[in-house]
Amino acid sequence: MTSRTIETVVHFASAFSFAGIAGQQPAGAYRVDRDEELIESVSRVAWLRTKTFFHLPAIDTPGPKQQMVPINPADLEAALERDRQS
């Protein structure tokens, strides 16, 4: 089975939290990885999201320790929407 990882960066203007992330996180840019698997059919090609990972800490935060946390994409979208509205 063919798979791919899509790397994106999300930006939070304010401190935030959401399910799957321990504690309050500072504002900043964060990397998000989305793993997908290819679904082939006779008439078209589609990708199925299988996992989403959130990288901690923020991209410009100094420190040797990096962490990849599995998250629910809907929780991330809700947190980004709250950030946009604040």
Coordinates of C-alpha atoms in Angstrom, one line a residue:
M1 CA 0.0 0.0 0.0
T2 CA 1.3 3.5 -0.9
S3 CA 1.4 6.1 1.8
R4 CA 2.5 9.7 2.2
T5 CA 3.0 12.3 4.9
I6 CA 1.9 15.8 4.4
E7 CA 3.8 18.4 6.6
T8 CA 2.1 21.7 7.3
V9 CA 2.6 24.5 9.8
V10 CA -0.2 26.0 11.8
H11 CA 0.0 29.4 13.6
F12 CA -1.6 30.3 17.0
A13 CA -1.7 34.0 17.9
S14 CA -2.6 33.2 21.5
A15 CA -1.8 30.5 24.0
F16 CA -4.0 27.4 23.4
S17 CA -4.9 23.9 24.5
F18 CA -7.0 21.1 23.1
A19 CA -7.6 17.4 23.8
G20 CA -4.5 15.2 23.3
I21 CA -2.1 18.1 24.2
A22 CA -1.0 18.3 27.9
G23 CA -1.4 21.7 29.4
Q24 CA -1.5 25.2 27.9
Q25 CA 0.9 25.8 24.9
P26 CA 2.4 29.2 24.0
A27 CA 1.4 31.1 20.9
G28 CA 3.6 30.3 17.9
A29 CA 4.1 28.2 14.8
Y30 CA 3.7 24.4 15.1
R31 CA 4.4 21.6 12.7
V32 CA 1.6 19.1 11.9
D33 CA 2.1 15.8 10.0
R34 CA -0.8 14.1 8.4
D35 CA -0.3 10.4 7.3
E36 CA -2.4 9.2 4.4
E37 CA -2.8 5.9 2.5
L38 CA -3.7 5.6 -1.1
I39 CA -7.1 4.2 -2.0
E40 CA -7.2 3.1 -5.6
S41 CA -10.3 2.4 -7.6
V42 CA -11.0 2.0 -11.3
S43 CA -12.4 5.5 -11.8
R44 CA -10.3 7.6 -9.4
V45 CA -7.6 8.0 -6.8
A46 CA -8.2 9.1 -3.2
W47 CA -6.2 9.5 0.0
L48 CA -7.4 8.3 3.4
R49 CA -6.1 10.2 6.4
T50 CA -4.8 7.6 8.9
K51 CA -3.0 9.6 11.5
T52 CA -2.3 13.2 12.5
F53 CA 0.6 14.3 14.7
F54 CA 1.3 17.6 16.4
H55 CA 4.9 18.6 17.1
L56 CA 5.8 20.2 20.4
P57 CA 7.3 22.6 21.2
A58 CA 6.7 25.5 18.8
I59 CA 9.1 25.7 15.8
D60 CA 11.0 28.7 17.2
T61 CA 11.2 27.5 20.8
P62 CA 14.7 26.6 21.7
G63 CA 15.4 23.3 23.3
P64 CA 16.7 19.9 22.5
K65 CA 13.5 18.0 23.3
Q66 CA 11.0 17.5 20.5
Q67 CA 7.7 15.5 20.9
M68 CA 5.3 14.2 18.3
V69 CA 1.8 13.8 19.8
P70 CA -1.1 12.0 18.0
I71 CA -4.2 14.2 17.8
N72 CA -7.7 14.3 16.5
P73 CA -7.7 16.7 13.5
A74 CA -11.2 18.0 14.5
D75 CA -9.7 19.1 17.9
L76 CA -6.9 21.0 16.1
E77 CA -9.4 22.7 13.7
A78 CA -11.6 23.7 16.7
A79 CA -8.5 25.2 18.5
L80 CA -7.5 27.1 15.4
E81 CA -11.0 28.5 15.0
R82 CA -11.1 29.6 18.7
D83 CA -7.7 31.3 18.1
R84 CA -9.0 33.1 15.0
Q85 CA -12.0 34.4 16.9
S86 CA -10.0 35.7 19.9

